[in-house]
mmCIF file of C-alpha atoms in Angstrom:
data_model
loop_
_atom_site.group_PDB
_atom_site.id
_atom_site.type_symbol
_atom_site.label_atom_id
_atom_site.label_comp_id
_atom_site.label_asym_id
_atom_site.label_seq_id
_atom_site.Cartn_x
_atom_site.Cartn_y
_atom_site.Cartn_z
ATOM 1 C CA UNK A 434 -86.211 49.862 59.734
ATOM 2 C CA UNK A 435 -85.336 52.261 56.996
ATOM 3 C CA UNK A 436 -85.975 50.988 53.342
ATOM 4 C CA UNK A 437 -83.372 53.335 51.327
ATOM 5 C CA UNK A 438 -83.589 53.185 47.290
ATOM 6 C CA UNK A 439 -80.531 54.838 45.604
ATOM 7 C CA UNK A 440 -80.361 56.725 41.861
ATOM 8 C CA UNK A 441 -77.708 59.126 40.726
ATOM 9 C CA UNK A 442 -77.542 62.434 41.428
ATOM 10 C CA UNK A 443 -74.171 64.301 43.769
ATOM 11 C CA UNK A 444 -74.956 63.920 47.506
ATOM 12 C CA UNK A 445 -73.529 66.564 50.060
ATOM 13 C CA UNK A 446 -75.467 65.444 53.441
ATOM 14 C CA UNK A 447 -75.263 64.927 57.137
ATOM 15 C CA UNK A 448 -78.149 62.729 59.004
ATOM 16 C CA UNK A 449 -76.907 63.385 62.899
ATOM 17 C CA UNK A 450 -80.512 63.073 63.993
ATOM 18 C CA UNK A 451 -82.246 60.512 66.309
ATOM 19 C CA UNK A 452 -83.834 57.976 64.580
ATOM 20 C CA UNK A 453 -82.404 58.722 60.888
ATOM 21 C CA UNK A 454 -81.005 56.897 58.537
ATOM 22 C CA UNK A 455 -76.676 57.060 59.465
ATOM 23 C CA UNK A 456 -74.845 56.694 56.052
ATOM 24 C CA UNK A 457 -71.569 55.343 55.764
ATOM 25 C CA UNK A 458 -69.082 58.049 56.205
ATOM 26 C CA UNK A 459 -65.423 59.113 57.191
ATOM 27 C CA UNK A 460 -64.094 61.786 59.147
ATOM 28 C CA UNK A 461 -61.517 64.198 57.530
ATOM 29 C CA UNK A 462 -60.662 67.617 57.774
ATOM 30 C CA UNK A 463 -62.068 69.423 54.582
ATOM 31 C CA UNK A 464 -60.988 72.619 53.023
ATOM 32 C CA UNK A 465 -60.918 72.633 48.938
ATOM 33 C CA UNK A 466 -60.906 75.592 47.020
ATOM 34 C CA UNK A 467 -62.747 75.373 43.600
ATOM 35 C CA UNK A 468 -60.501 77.508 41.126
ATOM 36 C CA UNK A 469 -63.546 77.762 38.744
ATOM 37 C CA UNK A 470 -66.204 79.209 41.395
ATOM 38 C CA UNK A 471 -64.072 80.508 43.907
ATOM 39 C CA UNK A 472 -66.101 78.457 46.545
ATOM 40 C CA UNK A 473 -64.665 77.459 49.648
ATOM 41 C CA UNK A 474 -66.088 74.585 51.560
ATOM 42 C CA UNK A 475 -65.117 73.565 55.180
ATOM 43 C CA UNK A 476 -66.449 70.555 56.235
ATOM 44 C CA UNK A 477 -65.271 68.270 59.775
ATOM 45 C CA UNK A 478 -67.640 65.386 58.133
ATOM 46 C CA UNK A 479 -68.259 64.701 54.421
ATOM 47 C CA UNK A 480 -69.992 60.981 53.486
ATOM 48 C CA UNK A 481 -68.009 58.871 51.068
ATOM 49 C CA UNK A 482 -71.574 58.105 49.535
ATOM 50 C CA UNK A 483 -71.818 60.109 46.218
ATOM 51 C CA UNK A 484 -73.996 60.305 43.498
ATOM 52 C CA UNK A 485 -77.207 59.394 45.418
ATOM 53 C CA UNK A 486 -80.765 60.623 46.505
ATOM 54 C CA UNK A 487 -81.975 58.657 49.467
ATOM 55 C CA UNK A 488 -85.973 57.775 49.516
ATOM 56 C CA UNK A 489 -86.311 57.327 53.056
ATOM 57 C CA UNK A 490 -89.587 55.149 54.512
ATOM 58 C CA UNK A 491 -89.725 55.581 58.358
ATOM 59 C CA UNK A 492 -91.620 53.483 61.165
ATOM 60 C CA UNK A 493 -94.963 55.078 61.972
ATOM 61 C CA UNK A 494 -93.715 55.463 65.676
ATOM 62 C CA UNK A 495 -90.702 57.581 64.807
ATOM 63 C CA UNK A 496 -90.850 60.870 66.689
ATOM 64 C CA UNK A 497 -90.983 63.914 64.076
ATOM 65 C CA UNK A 498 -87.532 65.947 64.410
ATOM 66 C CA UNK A 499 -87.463 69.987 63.049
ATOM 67 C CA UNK A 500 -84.104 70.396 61.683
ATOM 68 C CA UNK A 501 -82.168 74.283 62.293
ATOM 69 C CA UNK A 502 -79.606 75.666 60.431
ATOM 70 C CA UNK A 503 -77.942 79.039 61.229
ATOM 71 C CA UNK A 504 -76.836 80.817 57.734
ATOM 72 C CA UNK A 505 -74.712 83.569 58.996
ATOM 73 C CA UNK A 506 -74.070 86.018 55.835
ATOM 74 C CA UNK A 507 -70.574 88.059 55.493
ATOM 75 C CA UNK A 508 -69.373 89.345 58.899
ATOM 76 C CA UNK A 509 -66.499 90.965 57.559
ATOM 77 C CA UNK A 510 -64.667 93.724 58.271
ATOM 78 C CA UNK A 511 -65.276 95.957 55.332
ATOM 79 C CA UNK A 512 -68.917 95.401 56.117
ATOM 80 C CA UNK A 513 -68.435 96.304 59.623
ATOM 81 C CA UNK A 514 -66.164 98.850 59.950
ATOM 82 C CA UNK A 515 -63.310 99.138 56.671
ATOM 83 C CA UNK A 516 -64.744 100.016 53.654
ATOM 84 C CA UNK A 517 -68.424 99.797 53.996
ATOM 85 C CA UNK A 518 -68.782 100.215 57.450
ATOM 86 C CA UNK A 519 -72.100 101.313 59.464
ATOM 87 C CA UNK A 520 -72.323 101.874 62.822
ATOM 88 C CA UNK A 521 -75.382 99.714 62.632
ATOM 89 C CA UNK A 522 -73.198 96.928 61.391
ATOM 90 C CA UNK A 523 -70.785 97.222 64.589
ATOM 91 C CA UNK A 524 -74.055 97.265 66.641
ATOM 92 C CA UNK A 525 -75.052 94.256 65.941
ATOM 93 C CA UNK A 526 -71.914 92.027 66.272
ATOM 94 C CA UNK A 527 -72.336 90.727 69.983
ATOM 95 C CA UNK A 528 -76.066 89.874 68.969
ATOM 96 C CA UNK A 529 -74.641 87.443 66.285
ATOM 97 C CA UNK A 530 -71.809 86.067 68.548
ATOM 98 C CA UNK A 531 -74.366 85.451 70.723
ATOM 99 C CA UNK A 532 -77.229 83.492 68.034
ATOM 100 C CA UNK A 533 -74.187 81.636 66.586
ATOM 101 C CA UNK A 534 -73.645 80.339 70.241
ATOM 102 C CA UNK A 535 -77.344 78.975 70.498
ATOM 103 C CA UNK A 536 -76.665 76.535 67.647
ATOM 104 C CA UNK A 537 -74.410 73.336 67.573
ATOM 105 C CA UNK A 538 -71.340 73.880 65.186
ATOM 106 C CA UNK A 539 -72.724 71.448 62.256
ATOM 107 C CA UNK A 540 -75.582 72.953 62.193
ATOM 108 C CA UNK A 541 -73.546 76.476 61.264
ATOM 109 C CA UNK A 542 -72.730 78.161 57.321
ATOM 110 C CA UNK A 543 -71.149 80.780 56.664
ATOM 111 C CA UNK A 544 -70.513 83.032 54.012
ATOM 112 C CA UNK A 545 -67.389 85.446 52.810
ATOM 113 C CA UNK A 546 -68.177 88.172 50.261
ATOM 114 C CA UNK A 547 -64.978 87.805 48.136
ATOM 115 C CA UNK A 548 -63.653 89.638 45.053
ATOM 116 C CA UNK A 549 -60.540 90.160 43.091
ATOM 117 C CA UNK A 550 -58.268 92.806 42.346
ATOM 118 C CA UNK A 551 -60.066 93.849 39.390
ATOM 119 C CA UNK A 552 -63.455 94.398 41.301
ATOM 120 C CA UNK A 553 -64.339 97.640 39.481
ATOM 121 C CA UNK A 554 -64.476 95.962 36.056
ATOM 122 C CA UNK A 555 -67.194 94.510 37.435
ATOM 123 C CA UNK A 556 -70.142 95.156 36.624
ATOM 124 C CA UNK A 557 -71.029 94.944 40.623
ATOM 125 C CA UNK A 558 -67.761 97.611 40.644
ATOM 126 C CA UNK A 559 -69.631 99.820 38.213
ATOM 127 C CA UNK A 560 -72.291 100.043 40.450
ATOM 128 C CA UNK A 561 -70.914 100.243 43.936
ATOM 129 C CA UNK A 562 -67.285 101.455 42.883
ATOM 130 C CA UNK A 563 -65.700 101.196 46.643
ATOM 131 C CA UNK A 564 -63.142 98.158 46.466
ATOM 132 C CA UNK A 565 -64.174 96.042 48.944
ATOM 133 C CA UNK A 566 -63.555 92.301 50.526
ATOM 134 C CA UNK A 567 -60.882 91.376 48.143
ATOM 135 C CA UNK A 568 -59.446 88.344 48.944
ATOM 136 C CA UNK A 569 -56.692 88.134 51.572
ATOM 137 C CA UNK A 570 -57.387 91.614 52.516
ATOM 138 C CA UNK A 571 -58.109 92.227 56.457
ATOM 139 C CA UNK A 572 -61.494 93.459 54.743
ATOM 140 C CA UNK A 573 -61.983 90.591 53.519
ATOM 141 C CA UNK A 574 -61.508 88.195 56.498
ATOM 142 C CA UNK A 575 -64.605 87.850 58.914
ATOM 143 C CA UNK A 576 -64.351 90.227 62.372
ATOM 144 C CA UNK A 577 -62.264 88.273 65.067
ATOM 145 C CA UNK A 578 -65.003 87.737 67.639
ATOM 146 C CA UNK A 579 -67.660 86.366 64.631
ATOM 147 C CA UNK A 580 -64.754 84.009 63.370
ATOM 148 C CA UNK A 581 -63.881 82.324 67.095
ATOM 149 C CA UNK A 582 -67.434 82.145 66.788
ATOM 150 C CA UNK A 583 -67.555 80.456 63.863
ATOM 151 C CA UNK A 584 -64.464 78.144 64.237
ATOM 152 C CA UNK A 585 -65.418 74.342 63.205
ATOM 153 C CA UNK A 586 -68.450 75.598 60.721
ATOM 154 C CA UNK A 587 -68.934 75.790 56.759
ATOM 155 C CA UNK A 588 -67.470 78.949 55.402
ATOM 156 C CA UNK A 589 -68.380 79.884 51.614
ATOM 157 C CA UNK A 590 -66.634 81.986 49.695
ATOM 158 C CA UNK A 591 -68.997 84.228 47.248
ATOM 159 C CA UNK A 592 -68.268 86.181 44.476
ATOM 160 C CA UNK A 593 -71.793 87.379 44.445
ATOM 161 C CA UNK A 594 -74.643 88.393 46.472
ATOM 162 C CA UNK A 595 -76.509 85.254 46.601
ATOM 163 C CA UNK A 596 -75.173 82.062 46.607
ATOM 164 C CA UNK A 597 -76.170 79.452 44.881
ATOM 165 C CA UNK A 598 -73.776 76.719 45.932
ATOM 166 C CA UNK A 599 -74.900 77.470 49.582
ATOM 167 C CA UNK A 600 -78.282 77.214 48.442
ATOM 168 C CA UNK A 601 -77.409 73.534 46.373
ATOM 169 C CA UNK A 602 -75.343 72.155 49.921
ATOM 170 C CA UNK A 603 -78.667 73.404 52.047
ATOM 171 C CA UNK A 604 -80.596 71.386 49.701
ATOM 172 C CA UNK A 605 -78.661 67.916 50.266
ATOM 173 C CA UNK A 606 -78.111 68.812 53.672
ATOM 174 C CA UNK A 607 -81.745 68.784 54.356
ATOM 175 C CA UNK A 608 -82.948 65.680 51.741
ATOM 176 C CA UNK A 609 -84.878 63.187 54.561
ATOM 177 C CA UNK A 610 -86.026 65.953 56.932
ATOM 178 C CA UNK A 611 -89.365 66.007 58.817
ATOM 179 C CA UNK A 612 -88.935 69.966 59.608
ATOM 180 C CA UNK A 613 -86.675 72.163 58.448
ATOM 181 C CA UNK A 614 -85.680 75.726 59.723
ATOM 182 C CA UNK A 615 -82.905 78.104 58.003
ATOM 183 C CA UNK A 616 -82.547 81.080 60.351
ATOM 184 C CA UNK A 617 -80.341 84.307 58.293
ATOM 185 C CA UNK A 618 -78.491 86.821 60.116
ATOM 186 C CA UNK A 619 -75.911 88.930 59.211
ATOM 187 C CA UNK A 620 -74.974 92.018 56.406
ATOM 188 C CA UNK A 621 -76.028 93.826 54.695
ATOM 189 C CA UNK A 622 -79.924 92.985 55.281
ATOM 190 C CA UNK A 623 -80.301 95.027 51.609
ATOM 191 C CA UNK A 624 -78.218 93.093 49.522
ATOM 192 C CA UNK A 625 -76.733 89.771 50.626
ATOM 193 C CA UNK A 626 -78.921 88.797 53.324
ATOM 194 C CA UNK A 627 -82.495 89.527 51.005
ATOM 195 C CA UNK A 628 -80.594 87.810 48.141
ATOM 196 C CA UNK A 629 -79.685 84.716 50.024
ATOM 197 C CA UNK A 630 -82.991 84.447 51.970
ATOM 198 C CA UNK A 631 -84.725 84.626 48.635
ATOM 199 C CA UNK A 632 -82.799 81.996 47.062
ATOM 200 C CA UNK A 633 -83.189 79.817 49.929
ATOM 201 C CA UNK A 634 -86.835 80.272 49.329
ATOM 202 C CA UNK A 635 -86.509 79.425 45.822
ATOM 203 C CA UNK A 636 -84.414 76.079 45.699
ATOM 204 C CA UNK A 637 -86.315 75.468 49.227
ATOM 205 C CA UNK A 638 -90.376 76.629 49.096
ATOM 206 C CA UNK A 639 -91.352 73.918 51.611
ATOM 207 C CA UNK A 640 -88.652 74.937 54.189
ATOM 208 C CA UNK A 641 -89.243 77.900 57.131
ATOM 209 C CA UNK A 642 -86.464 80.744 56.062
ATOM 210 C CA UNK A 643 -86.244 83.284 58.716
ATOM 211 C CA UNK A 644 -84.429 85.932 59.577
ATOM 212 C CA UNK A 645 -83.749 87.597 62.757
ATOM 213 C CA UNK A 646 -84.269 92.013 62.399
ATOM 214 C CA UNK A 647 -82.233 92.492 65.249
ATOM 215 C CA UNK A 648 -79.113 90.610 63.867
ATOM 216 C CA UNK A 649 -78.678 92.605 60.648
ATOM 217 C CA UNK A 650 -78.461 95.431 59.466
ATOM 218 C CA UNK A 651 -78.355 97.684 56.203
ATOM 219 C CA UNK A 652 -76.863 100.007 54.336
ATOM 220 C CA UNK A 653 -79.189 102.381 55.510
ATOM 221 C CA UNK A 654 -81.935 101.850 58.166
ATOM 222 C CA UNK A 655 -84.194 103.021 55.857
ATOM 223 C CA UNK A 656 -83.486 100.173 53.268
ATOM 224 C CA UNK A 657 -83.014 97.633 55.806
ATOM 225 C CA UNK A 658 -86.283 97.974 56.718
ATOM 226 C CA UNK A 659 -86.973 97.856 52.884
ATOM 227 C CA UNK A 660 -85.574 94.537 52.464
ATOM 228 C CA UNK A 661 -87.233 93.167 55.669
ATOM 229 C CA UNK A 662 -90.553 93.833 54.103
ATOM 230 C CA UNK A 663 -89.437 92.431 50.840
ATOM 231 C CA UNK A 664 -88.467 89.281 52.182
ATOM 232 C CA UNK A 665 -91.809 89.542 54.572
ATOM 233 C CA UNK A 666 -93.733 89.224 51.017
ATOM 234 C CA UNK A 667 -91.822 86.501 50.317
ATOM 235 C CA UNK A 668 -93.210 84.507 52.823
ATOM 236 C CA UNK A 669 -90.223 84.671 54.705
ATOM 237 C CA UNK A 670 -90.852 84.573 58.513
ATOM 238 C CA UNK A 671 -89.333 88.144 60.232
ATOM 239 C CA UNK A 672 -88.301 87.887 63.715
#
């Protein structure tokens, strides 16, 4: 039997495996904008437990479990085929329909580029001055397919290239793990996807980030092979 020891610290976490601890919790639906951050968080399940980090001692026969996750990074329509559009981007879509379909719906996040309508005071708008994936545009929303996809799953609004909050809930969700995996797909490999994978990495050095080639693609092919090699000698596992 589990011996769990509690101390304060904010708790977002799901323990659906065999053999884990199961922590008190309620089922809602969950969708709350933060006005501050801009974050949107979706969740079918959130624990009523706060403020704790759980010290988990397991029996010596308990089966080791590896733990995927499926980070799928800003399938969006401006990225596809509005503002920022590649034909590489469009190429890939049924390839991500179809990896988002290999993994169970909890164990799915999302994420939504998303600016405002001042975008090129910026200083992200300075540098790439195309408006793009402002909020409750059509470019903004994710591409039809990708979203029945993705019905059920975390989405995460971003105002930036990486995100950090994704990064913090990845963190909790994954507290108690034997093995974890966090597979990336998505666009653009040269921006959002190497910033988030790198991130990952960071809050996350003991856990396997991969990323799957044939699922993203990049502004150019040129620099999404770039970024594959940068994230490569960041010990991040290529597929």
């Amino acid at each position: 039997f589990p011996v769990i020891t509690f101390c304060y610290q904010f708790l977002y976490a799901s323990y659906d495996k065999p053999k884990n601890i199961f922590l008190s919790s309620h089922f809602i639906n969950f969708e709350k904008t933060n006005q501050k951050t801009g974050f949107l968080l979706k969740r079918k399940k959130i624990h009523d437990i706060v403020k704790v980090i759980v010290f988990v001692k397991h029996s010596k026969e308990r089966t080791k479990y590896m733990k995927k996750l499926l980070v799928v990074i800003d399938m969006q329509n401006d990225f596809i085929d509005g503002a920022l559009g590649t034909k590489e981007a469009e190429a890939i879509v049924p390839k991500v329909i179809e990896k988002i379909k290999t993994y169970p719906k909890d164990c799915i996040y999302a994420t939504r580029d998303t600016h405002t309508e001042n975008y090129l005071e910026t200083q992200e708008g300075k540098f790439l001055p195309v408006i793009h994936c402002v909020e409750g545009t059509k470019g903004w929303e994710i591409q039809d397919k990708v979203a029945e996809a993705l019905e059920g799953t975390v989405i995460v609004n971003k105002p930036n290239f990486g995100s950090p909050a994704l990064a913090d809930m990845l963190y909790f969700e994954t507290i108690g793990e034997d093995e974890v995996e966090i597979e990336l797909v998505g666009l653009c490999t040269d921006i959002c996807v190497v910033s988030n994978a790198i991130l990952l990495k960071t809050r996350l050095p003991e856990v396997k980030v991969t990323v799957d080639a044939s699922c993203c693609a990049g502004v150019t092919p040129e620099s999404h092979d770039a970024a594959l090699t940068t994230m490569k000698m960041c010990q991040c596992v290529i597929k």
